[in-house]
Structure formats: structure tokens, C-alpha cells
Coordinates of C-alpha atoms in Angstrom, one line a residue:
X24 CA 0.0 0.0 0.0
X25 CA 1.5 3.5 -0.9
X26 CA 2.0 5.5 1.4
X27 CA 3.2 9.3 2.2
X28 CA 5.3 11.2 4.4
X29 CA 6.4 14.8 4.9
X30 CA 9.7 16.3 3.4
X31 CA 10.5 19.6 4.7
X32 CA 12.4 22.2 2.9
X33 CA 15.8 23.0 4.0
X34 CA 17.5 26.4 3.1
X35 CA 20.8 27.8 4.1
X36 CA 21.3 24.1 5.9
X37 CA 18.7 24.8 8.0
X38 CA 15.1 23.1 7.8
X39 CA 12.1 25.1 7.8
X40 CA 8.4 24.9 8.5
X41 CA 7.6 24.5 4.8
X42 CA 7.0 20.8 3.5
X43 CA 6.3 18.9 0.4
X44 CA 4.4 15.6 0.3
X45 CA 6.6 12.5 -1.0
X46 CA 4.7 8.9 -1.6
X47 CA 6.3 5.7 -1.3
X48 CA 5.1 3.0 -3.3
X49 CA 5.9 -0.8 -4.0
X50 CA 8.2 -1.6 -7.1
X51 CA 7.2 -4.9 -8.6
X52 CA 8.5 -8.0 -7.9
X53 CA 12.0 -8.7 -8.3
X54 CA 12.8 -5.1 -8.7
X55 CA 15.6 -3.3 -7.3
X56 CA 15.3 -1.3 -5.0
X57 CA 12.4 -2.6 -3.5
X58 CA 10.6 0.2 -2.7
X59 CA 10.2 3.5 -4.9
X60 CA 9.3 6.9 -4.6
X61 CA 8.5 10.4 -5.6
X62 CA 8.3 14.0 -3.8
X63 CA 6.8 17.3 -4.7
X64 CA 3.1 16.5 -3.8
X65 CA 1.2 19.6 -2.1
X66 CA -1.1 17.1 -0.4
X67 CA -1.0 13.6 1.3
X68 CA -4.1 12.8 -0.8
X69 CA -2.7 13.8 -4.1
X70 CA 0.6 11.7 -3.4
X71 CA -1.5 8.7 -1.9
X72 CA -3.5 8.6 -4.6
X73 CA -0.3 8.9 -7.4
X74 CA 1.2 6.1 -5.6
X75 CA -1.9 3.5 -5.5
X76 CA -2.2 4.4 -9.5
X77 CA 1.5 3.5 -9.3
X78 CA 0.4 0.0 -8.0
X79 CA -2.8 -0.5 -9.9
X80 CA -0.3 -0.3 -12.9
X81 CA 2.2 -2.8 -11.6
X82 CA -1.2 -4.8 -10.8
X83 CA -2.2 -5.2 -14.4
X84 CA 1.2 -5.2 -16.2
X85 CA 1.2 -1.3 -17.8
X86 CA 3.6 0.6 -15.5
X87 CA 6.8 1.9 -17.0
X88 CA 9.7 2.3 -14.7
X89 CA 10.8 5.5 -14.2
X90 CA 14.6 4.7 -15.7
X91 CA 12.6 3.8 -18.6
X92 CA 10.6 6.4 -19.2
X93 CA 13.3 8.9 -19.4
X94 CA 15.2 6.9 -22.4
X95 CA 15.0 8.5 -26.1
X96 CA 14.3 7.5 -29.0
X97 CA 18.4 7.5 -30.0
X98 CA 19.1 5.9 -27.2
X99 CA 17.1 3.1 -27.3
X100 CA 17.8 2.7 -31.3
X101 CA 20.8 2.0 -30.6
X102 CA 19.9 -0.6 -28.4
X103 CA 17.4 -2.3 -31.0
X104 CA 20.0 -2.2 -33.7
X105 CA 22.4 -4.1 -31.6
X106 CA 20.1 -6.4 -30.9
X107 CA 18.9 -7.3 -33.9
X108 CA 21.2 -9.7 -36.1
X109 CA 19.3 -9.5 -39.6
X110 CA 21.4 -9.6 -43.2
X111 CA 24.5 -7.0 -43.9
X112 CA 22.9 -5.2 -46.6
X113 CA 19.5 -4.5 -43.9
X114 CA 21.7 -3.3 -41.3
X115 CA 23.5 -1.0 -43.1
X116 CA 20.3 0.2 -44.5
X117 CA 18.6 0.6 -41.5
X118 CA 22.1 2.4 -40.3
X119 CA 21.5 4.6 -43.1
X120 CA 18.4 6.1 -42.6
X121 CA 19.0 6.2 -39.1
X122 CA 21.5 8.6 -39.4
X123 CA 20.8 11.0 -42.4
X124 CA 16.9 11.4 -41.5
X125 CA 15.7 10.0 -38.3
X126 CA 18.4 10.5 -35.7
X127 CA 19.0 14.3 -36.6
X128 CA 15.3 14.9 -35.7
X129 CA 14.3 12.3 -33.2
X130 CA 18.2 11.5 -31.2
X131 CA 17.3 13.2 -28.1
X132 CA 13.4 12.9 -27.9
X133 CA 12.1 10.6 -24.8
X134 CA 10.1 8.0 -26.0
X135 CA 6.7 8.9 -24.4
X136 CA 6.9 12.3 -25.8
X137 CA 6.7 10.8 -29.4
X138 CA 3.3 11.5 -31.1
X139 CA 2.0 10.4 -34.2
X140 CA 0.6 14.0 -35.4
X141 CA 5.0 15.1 -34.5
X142 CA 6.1 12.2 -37.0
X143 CA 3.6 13.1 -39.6
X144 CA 4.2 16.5 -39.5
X145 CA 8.2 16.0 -39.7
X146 CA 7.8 13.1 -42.5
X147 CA 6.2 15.5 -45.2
X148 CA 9.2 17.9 -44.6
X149 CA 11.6 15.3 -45.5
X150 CA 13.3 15.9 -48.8
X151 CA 13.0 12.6 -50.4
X152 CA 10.9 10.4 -51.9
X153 CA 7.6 9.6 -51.1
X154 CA 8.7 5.9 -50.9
X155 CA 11.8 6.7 -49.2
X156 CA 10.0 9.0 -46.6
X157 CA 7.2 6.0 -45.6
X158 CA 10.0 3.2 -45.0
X159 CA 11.7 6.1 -42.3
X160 CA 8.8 6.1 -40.7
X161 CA 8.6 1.8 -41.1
X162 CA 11.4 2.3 -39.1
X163 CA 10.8 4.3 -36.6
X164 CA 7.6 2.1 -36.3
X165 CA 9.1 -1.1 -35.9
X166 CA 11.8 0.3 -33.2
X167 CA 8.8 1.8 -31.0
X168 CA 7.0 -1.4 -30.9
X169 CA 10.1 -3.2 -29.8
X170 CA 10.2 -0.6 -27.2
X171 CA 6.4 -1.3 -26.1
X172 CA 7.7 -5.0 -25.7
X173 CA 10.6 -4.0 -23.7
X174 CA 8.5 -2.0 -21.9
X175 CA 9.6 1.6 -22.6
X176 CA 6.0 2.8 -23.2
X177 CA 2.9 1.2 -23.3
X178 CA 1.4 1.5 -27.0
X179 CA 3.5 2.8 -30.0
X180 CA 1.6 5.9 -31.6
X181 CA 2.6 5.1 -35.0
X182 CA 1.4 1.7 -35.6
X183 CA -1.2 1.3 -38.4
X184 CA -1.1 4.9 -39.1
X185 CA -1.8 6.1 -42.6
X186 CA 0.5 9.3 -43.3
X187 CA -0.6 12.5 -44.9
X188 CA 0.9 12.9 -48.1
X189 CA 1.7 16.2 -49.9
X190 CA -0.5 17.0 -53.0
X191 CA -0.4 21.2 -53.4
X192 CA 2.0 22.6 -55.7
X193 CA 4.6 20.2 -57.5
X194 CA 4.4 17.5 -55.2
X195 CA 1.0 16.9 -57.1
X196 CA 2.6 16.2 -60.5
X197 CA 3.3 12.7 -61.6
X198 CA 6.6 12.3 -61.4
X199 CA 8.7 11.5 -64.8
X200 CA 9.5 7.8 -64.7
X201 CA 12.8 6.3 -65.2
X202 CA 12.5 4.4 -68.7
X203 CA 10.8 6.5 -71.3
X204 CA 8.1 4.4 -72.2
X205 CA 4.4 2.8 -71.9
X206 CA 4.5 -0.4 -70.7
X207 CA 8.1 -0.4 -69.5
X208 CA 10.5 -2.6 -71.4
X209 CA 10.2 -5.6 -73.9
X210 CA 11.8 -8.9 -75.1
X211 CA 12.8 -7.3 -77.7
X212 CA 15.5 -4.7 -75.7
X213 CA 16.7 -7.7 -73.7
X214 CA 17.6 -9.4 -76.8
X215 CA 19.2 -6.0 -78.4
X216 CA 20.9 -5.4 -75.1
X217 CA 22.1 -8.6 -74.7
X218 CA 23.5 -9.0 -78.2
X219 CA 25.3 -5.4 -78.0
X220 CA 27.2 -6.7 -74.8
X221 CA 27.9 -9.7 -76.0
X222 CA 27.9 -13.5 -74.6
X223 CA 29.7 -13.4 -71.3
X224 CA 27.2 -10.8 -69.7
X225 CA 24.5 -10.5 -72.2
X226 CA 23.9 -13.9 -71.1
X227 CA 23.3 -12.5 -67.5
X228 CA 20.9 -9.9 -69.2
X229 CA 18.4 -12.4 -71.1
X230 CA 18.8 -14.7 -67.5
X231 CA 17.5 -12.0 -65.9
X232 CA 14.3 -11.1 -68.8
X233 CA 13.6 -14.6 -68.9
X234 CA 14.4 -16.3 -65.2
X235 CA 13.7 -13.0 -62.7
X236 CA 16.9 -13.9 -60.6
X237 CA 17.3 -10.7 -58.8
X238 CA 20.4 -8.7 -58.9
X239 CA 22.6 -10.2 -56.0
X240 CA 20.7 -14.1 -57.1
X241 CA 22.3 -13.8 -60.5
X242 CA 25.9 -12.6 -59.2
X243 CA 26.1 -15.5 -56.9
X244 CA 24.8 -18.1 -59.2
X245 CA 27.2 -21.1 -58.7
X246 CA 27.8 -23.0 -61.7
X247 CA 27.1 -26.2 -59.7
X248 CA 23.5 -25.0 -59.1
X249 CA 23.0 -24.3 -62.4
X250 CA 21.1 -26.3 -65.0
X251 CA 20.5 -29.1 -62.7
X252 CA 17.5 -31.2 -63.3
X253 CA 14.1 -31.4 -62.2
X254 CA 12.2 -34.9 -62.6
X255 CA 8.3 -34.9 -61.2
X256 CA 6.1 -37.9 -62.1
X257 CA 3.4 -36.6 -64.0
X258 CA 0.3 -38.6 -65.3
X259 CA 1.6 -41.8 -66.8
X260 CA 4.9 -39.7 -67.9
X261 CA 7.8 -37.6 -66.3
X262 CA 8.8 -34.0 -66.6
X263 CA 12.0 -32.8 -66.7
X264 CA 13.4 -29.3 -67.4
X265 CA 16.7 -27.9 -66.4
X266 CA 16.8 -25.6 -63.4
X267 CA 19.1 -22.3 -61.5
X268 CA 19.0 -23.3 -58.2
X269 CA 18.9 -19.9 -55.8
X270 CA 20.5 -20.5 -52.5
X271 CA 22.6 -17.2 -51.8
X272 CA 23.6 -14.0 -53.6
X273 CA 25.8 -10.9 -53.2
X274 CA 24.9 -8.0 -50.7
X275 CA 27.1 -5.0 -51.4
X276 CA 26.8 -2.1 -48.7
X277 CA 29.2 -0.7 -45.8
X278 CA 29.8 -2.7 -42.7
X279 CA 29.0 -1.5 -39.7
X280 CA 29.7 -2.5 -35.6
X281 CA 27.0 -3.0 -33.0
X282 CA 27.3 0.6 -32.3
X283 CA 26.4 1.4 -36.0
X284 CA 30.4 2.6 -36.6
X285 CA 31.0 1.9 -40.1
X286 CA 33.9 -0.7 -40.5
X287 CA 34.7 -0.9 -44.2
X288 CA 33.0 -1.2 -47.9
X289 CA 32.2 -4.7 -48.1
X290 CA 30.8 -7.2 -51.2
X291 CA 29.6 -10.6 -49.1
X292 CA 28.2 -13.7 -50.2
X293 CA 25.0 -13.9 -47.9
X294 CA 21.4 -16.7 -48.0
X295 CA 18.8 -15.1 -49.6
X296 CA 16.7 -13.0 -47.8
X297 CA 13.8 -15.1 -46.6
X298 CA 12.5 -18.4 -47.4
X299 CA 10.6 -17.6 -50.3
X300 CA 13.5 -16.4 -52.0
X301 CA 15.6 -19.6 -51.9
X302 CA 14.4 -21.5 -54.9
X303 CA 14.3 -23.5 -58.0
X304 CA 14.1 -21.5 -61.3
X305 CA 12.6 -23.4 -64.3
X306 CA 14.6 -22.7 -67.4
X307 CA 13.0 -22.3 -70.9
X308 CA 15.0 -24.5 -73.8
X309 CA 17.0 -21.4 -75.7
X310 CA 18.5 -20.1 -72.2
X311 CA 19.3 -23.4 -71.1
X312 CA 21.3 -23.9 -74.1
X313 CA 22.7 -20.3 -73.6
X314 CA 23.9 -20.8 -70.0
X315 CA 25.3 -24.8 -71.6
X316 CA 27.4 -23.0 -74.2
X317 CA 28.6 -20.2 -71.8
X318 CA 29.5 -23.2 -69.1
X319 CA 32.0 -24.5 -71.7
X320 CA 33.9 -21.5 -71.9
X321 CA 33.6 -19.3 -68.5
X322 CA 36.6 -20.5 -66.2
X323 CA 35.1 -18.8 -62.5
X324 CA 32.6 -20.8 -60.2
X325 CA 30.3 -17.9 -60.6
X326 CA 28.4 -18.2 -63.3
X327 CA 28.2 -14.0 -63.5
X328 CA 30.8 -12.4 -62.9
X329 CA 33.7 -10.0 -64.3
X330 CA 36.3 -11.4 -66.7
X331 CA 38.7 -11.5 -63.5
X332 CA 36.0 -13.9 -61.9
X333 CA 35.1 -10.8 -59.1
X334 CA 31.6 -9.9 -58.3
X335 CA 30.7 -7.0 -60.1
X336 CA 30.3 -3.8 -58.3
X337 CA 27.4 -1.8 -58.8
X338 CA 29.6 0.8 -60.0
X339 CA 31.8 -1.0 -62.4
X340 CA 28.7 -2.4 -63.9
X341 CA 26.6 0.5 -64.7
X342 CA 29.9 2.2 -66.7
X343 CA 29.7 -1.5 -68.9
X344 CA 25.7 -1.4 -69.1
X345 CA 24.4 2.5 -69.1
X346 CA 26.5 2.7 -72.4
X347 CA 24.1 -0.1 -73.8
X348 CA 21.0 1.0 -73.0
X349 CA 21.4 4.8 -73.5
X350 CA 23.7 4.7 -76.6
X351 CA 27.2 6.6 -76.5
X352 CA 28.6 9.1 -78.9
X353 CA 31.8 7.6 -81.2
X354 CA 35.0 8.1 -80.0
X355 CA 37.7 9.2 -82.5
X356 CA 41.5 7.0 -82.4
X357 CA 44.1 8.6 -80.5
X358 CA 47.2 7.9 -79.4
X359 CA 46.8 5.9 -76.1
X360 CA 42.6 5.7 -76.8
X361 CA 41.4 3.1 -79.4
X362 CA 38.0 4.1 -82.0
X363 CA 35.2 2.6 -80.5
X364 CA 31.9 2.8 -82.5
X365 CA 28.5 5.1 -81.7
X366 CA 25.8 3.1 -80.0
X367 CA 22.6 3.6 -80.0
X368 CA 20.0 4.1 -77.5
X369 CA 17.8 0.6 -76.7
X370 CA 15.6 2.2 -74.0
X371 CA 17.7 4.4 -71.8
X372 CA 16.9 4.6 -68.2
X373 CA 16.8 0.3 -67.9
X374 CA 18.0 -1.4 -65.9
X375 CA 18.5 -5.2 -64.1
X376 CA 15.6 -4.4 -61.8
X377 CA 13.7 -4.1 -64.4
X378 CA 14.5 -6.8 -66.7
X379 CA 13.8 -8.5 -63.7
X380 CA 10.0 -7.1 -63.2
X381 CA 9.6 -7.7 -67.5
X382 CA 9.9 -11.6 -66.7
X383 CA 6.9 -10.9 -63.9
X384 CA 5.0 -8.9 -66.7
X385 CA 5.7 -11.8 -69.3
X386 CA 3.9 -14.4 -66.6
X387 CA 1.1 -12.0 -66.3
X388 CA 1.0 -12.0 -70.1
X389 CA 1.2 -15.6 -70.9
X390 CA -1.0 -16.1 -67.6
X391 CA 1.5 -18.2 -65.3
X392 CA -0.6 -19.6 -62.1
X393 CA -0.2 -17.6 -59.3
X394 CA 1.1 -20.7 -57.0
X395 CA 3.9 -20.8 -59.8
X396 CA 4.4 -17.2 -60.9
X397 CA 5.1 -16.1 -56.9
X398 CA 7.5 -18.9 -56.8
X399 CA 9.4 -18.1 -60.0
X400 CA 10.0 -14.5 -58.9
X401 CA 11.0 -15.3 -55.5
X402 CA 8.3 -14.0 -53.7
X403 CA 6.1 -15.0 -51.0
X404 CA 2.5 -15.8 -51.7
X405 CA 0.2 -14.2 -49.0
X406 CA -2.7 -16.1 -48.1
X407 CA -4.1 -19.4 -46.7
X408 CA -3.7 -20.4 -50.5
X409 CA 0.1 -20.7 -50.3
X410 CA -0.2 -23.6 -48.2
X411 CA -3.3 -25.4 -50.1
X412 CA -2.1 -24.5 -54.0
X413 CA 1.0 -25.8 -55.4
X414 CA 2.8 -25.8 -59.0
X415 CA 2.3 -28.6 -61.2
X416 CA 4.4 -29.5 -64.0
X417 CA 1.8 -28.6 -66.1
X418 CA 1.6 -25.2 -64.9
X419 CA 5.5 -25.7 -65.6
X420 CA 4.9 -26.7 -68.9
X421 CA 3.0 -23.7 -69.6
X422 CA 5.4 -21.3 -68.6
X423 CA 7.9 -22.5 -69.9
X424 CA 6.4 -22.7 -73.7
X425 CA 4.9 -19.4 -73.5
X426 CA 9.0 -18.3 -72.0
X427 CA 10.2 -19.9 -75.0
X428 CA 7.8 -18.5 -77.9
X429 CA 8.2 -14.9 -76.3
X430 CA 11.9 -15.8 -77.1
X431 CA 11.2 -16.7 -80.6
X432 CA 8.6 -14.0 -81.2
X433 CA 11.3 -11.5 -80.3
X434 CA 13.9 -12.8 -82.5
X435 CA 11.7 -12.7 -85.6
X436 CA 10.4 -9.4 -84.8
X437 CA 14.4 -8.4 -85.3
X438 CA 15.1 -10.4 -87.7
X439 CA 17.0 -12.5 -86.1
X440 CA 18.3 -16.2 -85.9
X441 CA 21.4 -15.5 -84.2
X442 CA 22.9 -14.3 -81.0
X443 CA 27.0 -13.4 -81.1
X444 CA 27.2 -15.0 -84.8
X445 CA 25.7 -18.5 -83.4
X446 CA 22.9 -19.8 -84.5
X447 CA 20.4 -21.5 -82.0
X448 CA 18.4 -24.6 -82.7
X449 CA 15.2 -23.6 -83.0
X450 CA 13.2 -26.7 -82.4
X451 CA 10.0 -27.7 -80.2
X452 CA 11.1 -29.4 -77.3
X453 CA 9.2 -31.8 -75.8
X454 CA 8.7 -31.2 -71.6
X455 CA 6.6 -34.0 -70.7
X456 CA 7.9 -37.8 -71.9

């Protein structure tokens, strides 16, 4: 039971007539010390009655220690980010936006004085975009209900909030998208692009149209992972097509310590980032053959990489692939500097992502079941259906034909028979014996 006594004022050393009211009150079990308290009350009632509220909370489960209470929000982000073991390239994301757009604003608040009208007013005077600005404020979400579970405050004021978003002036204008076109990209540009870059990585360009491995799933593609086998009995028959088995991939991102210190530029082989990602990739007859005659030649383990047998840095690659998609002017000989021919523009502004996202449009297209089409593209299906509907070869079957005539379709709309001066057998295949 709380429970209040006098504290009188003391000035120059000696103590006067003039009091304050201080209540003691019990701290829950197993809490040290065992008893707490607080002074400044001008009545016994208003301090008896603050310290049986005190109680009633530790009763029911919702009182916040004191020590708590006065954490911030920086201070107890550190804490959750030292806690939390998740992939490189996540924690030095999370890093990221930690300290160019939260911690600046947010570092020294104390966590119960967080409000969700504060965040939504400072999120629309970010200067970012939109996209960037909602996965700040995922953030700052996902640290505050960590801190409700740790018991730093009792409900986190930003869950399940929908933010305001800017719509006066500019910020109402659709903005200009990256590639230059309706519909985004086609078959047709893979094939261009790959042919202009020729075999060794336009091979990883038409893998990446045609098999959605994402960007870090292509670079670590081990060669013994790649065209294995898959057998299913099917009917009175078997079906077999070749496979890229996804088991890890490439993160590239700085390195940081427990403390969020940034150790170093680093390019890691890491698992793929969730269960859904880690998967079996059916391949359509022309890339398999692709991928067999690039096999015979490539020396490195990895099936994409640079000539040296490196992974390729973001950096390096978009001075070999920006060329190739946005054309280049020609380049005169000089002494020290070979003539290297004009080029083009294909569609400038692609890129891997989305050659990766034109393989989900084709499935859409040549209308891939969904129990297949999410597992192609790495994605988890949502749903009670994920566990009930599975892929069948025949669904298999399908994709892989309409894969395969998209292909085709491409190379006649170009005129071509050929990729790097070889000719590719251009024959049914049968998927099913």
C-alpha cells in the first residue's frame, strides 16, 4: 500500500516549516530497490492517490519504470539495432536512414513524448521520396514497438497509421518515370541489349528477362547450381526441365559494428533474404542452351561475374551497361585511346531491376498460375492459399512454352536467328515424356 510522508524544505542548511508531500510506493517483484518513490506532492491525498495508481499499474502489467521512461528514442535505437542480427545489406540500411533522416530529428526525444501527429508533420518535410519517406517512418515504427515490448511505453503511436501525403504545388505532379516508355520494357530490348554486350554478360541480361533472378541471385549463381534437373512424375509420364537453383547471392553495402560505426565497404556472399526467395528456377529451352554453351567457356565458379571472376560492383557495372542501354557518342582513335563505334540508345533509363519485373509482366501475359508465378520471382505468396495450391508440372509446362515463344517471337520481330554470330536450334522441345 502507498503511502506518504512529509519532506520539509531545508534552506541555508537549516530546515524550515515549509514541506512537500513524497509517496512511497511498491516496485514490482524482483525489482531493485524494493521500494520507490516520488516527492513534490502539495497534499498527502494527491501523493497517496499517485502512488496507489503506481500500484494499480504494476497490478495489471502497464507501469513503465521510471529509468525507462526517461530513455529517447536515439538511445534506445541503438539498443534495437544491436540487438537485432538480420542480413549486412539490412543493417547497413537501416544504419543509413538512421542517421541521415531520423536520428538528426528524433536522437534526443524521450520516447513517451513521441506523437504520431510530431512524425507526420516532420515526414512531409523530408526531402525525399515519397517511398523513401514511408519506409523512415517503417522504421521508426518497428523500433517503437520493440520498445512497447521492452517496456519503454505502453502502445507505439505510430502503428497502423496512414501518413498524410503532400498533394499542393509540385508534389501533385506525376513524377517522370525512369525508362521513357508505356508499358516499360520488352523482349525485344533484352535481346538488343544482350547482343550489343555480347555473350559473357549478355547472357546474364536475357537470364534476368527470362528467369527473374534478382540482382545479388544472379551474381552469386554457382555454376554447380546451375542447369540441374528437375524430374516430377506426372500422369503416366515424367517431366524434366533444367533448373538455376537460388540458395545465396551478393549483398554490397558498408559494414557496420554494433554501435552502427561503419567498418569498411564490403561485397559478401550472404542466404537469400527469406524463405521464399531460396528457390528453384525453371529454365526455358533457348536459355538453357545459352547458360550450356557459356558453361563451356567461362573459367570462375560464378556463373556471373567479371572477366577476372570478381563480383561485379554496382559501379563497375553500370559504366559497362548505361552505355548499352542509353547509346554513346563515337570516339575518334588517338594515341593511347582506341575508335570505339557510336551506340545507339535501346531504352535508356533500364536497368536489371527491371528486366527482372519484365519476366513478372511476361507471366502476367502468358497467364503463369499464381502458386507458380510467386514462386518463380522469388516472392512469398500471401494467403491461406500458399499452403493449399501448389505448381504442377503442367503449370510448368506452360510457362515454360509461352517463355520460350516470347523468345522466338522476339527474335523474328528483329530479324534475327542468331545471338553473337551463333545460331540457336530452333526446335519444339518436348517437356513432358
Amino acid at each position: 500500500m502507498a503511502h506518504a510522508e512529509k519532506v520539509y524544505k531545508v534552506r541555508n542548511g537549516v530546515k524550515t516549516k515549509q514541506f512537500s508531500w513524497r509517496v512511497k510506493y511498491r516496485a514490482p517483484e524482483g525489482h531493485v530497490p524494493e521500494w520507490l518513490s516520488r516527492s513534490g506532492f502539495p497534499t498527502k491525498k494527491t501523493a497517496e492517490d499517485w502512488g496507489n495508481e503506481q500500484e494499480r499499474l504494476i497490478r495489471e502489467g502497464t507501469w513503465i519504470d521510471p529509468d525507462k521512461r526517461a530513455v529517447t528514442f536515439g538511445e534506445f535505437a541503438r539498443t534495437f539495432m544491436a540487438s537485432r542480427k538480420k542480413r549486412g545489406r539490412t543493417v547497413g540500411t537501416r544504419w543509413d536512414k538512421l542517421e541521415r533522416h531520423i536520428l538528426p530529428r528524433w536522437d534526443g526525444v524521450p520516447m513517451g513524448k513521441i506523437s504520431w501527429f510530431d512524425v507526420d508533420t516532420w515526414q512531409q518535410t523530408m526531402d525525399l521520396e515519397d517511398v523513401s519517406r514511408g519506409h523512415c517512418v517503417s522504421l521508426m515504427s518497428t523500433i517503437m514497438t520493440a520498445a512497447v515490448d521492452a517496456g519503454y511505453i505502453t502502445v507505439n503511436p505510430l502503428f497502423g497509421r496512414r501518413r498524410t501525403k503532400d498533394t499542393s504545388g509540385d508534389a501533385a505532379r506525376p513524377k517522370a518515370p525512369k525508362i521513357q516508355r508505356d508499358g516499360g520494357p520488352r523482349p525485344e530490348d533484352a535481346v538488343l541489349l544482350a547482343e550489343r554486350l555480347g555473350p559473357n554478360i549478355g547472357v546474364h541480361v536475357l537470364t534476368t528477362a527470362f528467369g527473374g533472378l534478382r540482382w545479388g541471385e544472379g551474381l552469386g549463381l554457382h555454376r554447380d547450381n546451375t542447369l540441374l534437373m528437375r524430374r516430377q512424375p506426372w500422369g503416366s509420364g515424367t517431366f524434366e526441365c533444367p533448373i538455376l537453383r537460388i540458395v545465396e547471392e551478393y549483398a554490397e553495402y558498408s559494414e557496420r559494428d554494433e554501435s552502427g560505426a561503419k567498418k569498411g565497404y564490403v561485397v559478401r556472399l550472404e542466404p537469400t533474404k527469406n524463405d521464399g526467395s531460396t528457390r528453384d528456377v525453371d529454365v526455358p529451352p533457348f536459355l538453357a542452351q545459352l547458360l550450356r554453351w557459356h558453361l563451356e567457356v567461362w573459367p570462375h565458379p560464378r556463373v556471373f561475374c567479371t572477366p577476372s571472376g570478381r563480383p561485379w560492383l554496382r559501379g563497375n557495372w553500370s559504366r559497362t551497361f548505361r552505355p548499352a542501354c542509353d547509346g554513346r557518342p563515337k570516339r575518334e582513335k588517338r594515341q593511347g585511346v582506341s575508335e570505339r563505334a557510336a551506340w545507339e540508345p535501346i531504352l535508356p533509363g533500364l536497368d536489371m531491376r527491371a528486366l527482372r519485373a519484365l519476366h513478372d509482366t511476361l507471366q502476367s501475359e502468358l497467364g503463369v498460375k499464381e502458386p507458380l508465378a510467386f514462386e518463380a520471382a522469388g516472392h512469398r505468396r500471401p494467403g491461406i492459399k500458399r499452403h493449399y495450391q501448389k505448381p504442377t508440372p503442367a503449370m510448368r509446362a506452360e510457362r515454360l512454352d509461352g517463355l520460350e515463344e516470347t523468345f522466338w517471337r522476339a527474335m523474328g520481330n528483329l530479324g534475327m536467328t542468331a545471338l553473337w554470330g551463333r545460331e540457336l536450334p530452333n526446335r519444339p522441345t518436348e517437356l513432358i515424356s
